[in-house]
Amino acid sequence: MNWIKIAAVAGLLVCPGIAVAKEAVSCGGAAMLGGAQLNCSHVEPKAPPQFCTFSWALHTMAGDQKVVEGTFLLPPGASNFTVYQGSGFDSALSNPIVICRGNK
């Protein structure tokens, strides 16, 4: 469970009047066989386009660590949108961190 969800649940326990919005973006990434790829989908049809940032710690084939970062705009209906693709990586050192907000 990520920290945002934990904070939202804790907030609901302390302040039961707070509403938590459904997340509009779902992302997943993998690093193997020399490459890394991060894909995202807009999963909430009523949500506006989402402006997102990402950060991902990856392990290079040379034995170093590299953090890749970026931003993207994800329109409603987008599915399996490639947010990041790179080579020279053999594994991920962390899960990708993707933070989005509605862009009206």
Tab-separated table of C-alpha atoms in Angstrom:
chain	number	residue	atom	x	y	z
A	1	MET	CA	0.000	0.000	0.000
A	2	ASN	CA	1.499	3.390	-0.878
A	3	TRP	CA	1.832	6.272	1.589
A	4	ILE	CA	-0.859	8.397	-0.076
A	5	LYS	CA	-3.423	5.647	0.413
A	6	ILE	CA	-2.280	5.105	4.012
A	7	ALA	CA	-2.629	8.836	4.731
A	8	ALA	CA	-6.083	8.890	3.121
A	9	VAL	CA	-7.261	5.945	5.221
A	10	ALA	CA	-5.819	7.529	8.378
A	11	GLY	CA	-7.605	10.771	7.502
A	12	LEU	CA	-10.893	8.925	7.137
A	13	LEU	CA	-10.456	7.371	10.558
A	14	VAL	CA	-9.740	10.747	12.169
A	15	CYS	CA	-12.133	12.892	10.080
A	16	PRO	CA	-14.987	10.701	8.837
A	17	GLY	CA	-16.469	13.573	6.781
A	18	ILE	CA	-13.524	13.622	4.350
A	19	ALA	CA	-14.168	12.107	0.909
A	20	VAL	CA	-11.394	10.339	-0.976
A	21	ALA	CA	-11.507	10.559	-4.778
A	22	LYS	CA	-10.968	7.484	-6.899
A	23	GLU	CA	-7.583	7.477	-8.602
A	24	ALA	CA	-7.866	8.311	-12.294
A	25	VAL	CA	-4.522	6.836	-13.385
A	26	SER	CA	-3.127	3.317	-13.100
A	27	CYS	CA	0.557	2.692	-13.894
A	28	GLY	CA	2.954	-0.233	-14.001
A	29	GLY	CA	6.592	-0.637	-14.931
A	30	ALA	CA	9.232	-3.314	-15.354
A	31	ALA	CA	12.984	-3.422	-15.871
A	32	MET	CA	14.592	-6.564	-17.279
A	33	LEU	CA	16.557	-7.962	-20.189
A	34	GLY	CA	18.378	-4.676	-20.690
A	35	GLY	CA	15.361	-2.378	-20.867
A	36	ALA	CA	12.836	-0.532	-18.735
A	37	GLN	CA	9.302	0.539	-19.559
A	38	LEU	CA	6.603	2.415	-17.630
A	39	ASN	CA	3.005	2.387	-18.950
A	40	CYS	CA	-0.067	4.230	-17.633
A	41	SER	CA	-3.804	4.180	-18.343
A	42	HIS	CA	-6.541	6.714	-17.597
A	43	VAL	CA	-9.076	4.541	-15.754
A	44	GLU	CA	-11.752	6.979	-14.549
A	45	PRO	CA	-13.979	8.083	-17.482
A	46	LYS	CA	-15.434	11.110	-15.646
A	47	ALA	CA	-12.039	12.461	-14.549
A	48	PRO	CA	-10.374	15.255	-16.559
A	49	PRO	CA	-7.033	14.798	-18.326
A	50	GLN	CA	-4.322	14.081	-15.761
A	51	PHE	CA	-1.020	15.970	-15.523
A	52	CYS	CA	1.484	13.557	-13.971
A	53	THR	CA	5.094	13.390	-12.835
A	54	PHE	CA	7.101	10.222	-12.318
A	55	SER	CA	10.341	9.150	-10.670
A	56	TRP	CA	11.881	5.676	-10.840
A	57	ALA	CA	15.161	4.309	-9.458
A	58	LEU	CA	16.724	1.758	-11.818
A	59	HIS	CA	19.856	-0.411	-11.703
A	60	THR	CA	22.092	-0.157	-14.768
A	61	MET	CA	23.835	-3.085	-16.403
A	62	ALA	CA	27.112	-1.354	-15.455
A	63	GLY	CA	26.192	-1.685	-11.773
A	64	ASP	CA	25.197	1.921	-11.139
A	65	GLN	CA	21.916	3.447	-10.009
A	66	LYS	CA	20.027	5.912	-12.193
A	67	VAL	CA	16.865	7.824	-11.336
A	68	VAL	CA	14.705	8.626	-14.347
A	69	GLU	CA	12.084	11.362	-14.050
A	70	GLY	CA	9.571	13.059	-16.270
A	71	THR	CA	6.135	14.560	-16.755
A	72	PHE	CA	3.255	13.677	-19.040
A	73	LEU	CA	-0.365	14.550	-19.792
A	74	LEU	CA	-2.738	11.587	-19.896
A	75	PRO	CA	-6.079	12.231	-21.670
A	76	PRO	CA	-9.274	10.367	-20.746
A	77	GLY	CA	-9.484	7.010	-22.527
A	78	ALA	CA	-5.702	6.607	-22.861
A	79	SER	CA	-4.758	2.965	-22.361
A	80	ASN	CA	-1.297	1.445	-21.994
A	81	PHE	CA	0.344	4.805	-22.778
A	82	THR	CA	4.161	4.427	-22.735
A	83	VAL	CA	5.395	7.077	-20.302
A	84	TYR	CA	9.046	6.005	-20.218
A	85	GLN	CA	11.146	3.564	-22.206
A	86	GLY	CA	14.902	3.176	-21.886
A	87	SER	CA	17.733	0.698	-22.297
A	88	GLY	CA	20.776	-0.325	-20.273
A	89	PHE	CA	18.854	-1.450	-17.157
A	90	ASP	CA	18.723	-4.917	-15.629
A	91	SER	CA	16.377	-4.312	-12.688
A	92	ALA	CA	14.312	-1.754	-10.800
A	93	LEU	CA	15.553	-0.532	-7.420
A	94	SER	CA	12.119	0.887	-6.545
A	95	ASN	CA	8.581	0.849	-7.810
A	96	PRO	CA	7.860	3.795	-10.094
A	97	ILE	CA	6.357	6.758	-8.207
A	98	VAL	CA	3.648	8.483	-10.254
A	99	ILE	CA	1.757	11.513	-8.909
A	100	CYS	CA	-1.123	12.969	-10.917
A	101	ARG	CA	-3.645	15.774	-10.652
A	102	GLY	CA	-6.620	16.675	-12.810
A	103	ASN	CA	-5.873	19.204	-15.546
A	104	LYS	CA	-8.996	21.234	-16.315
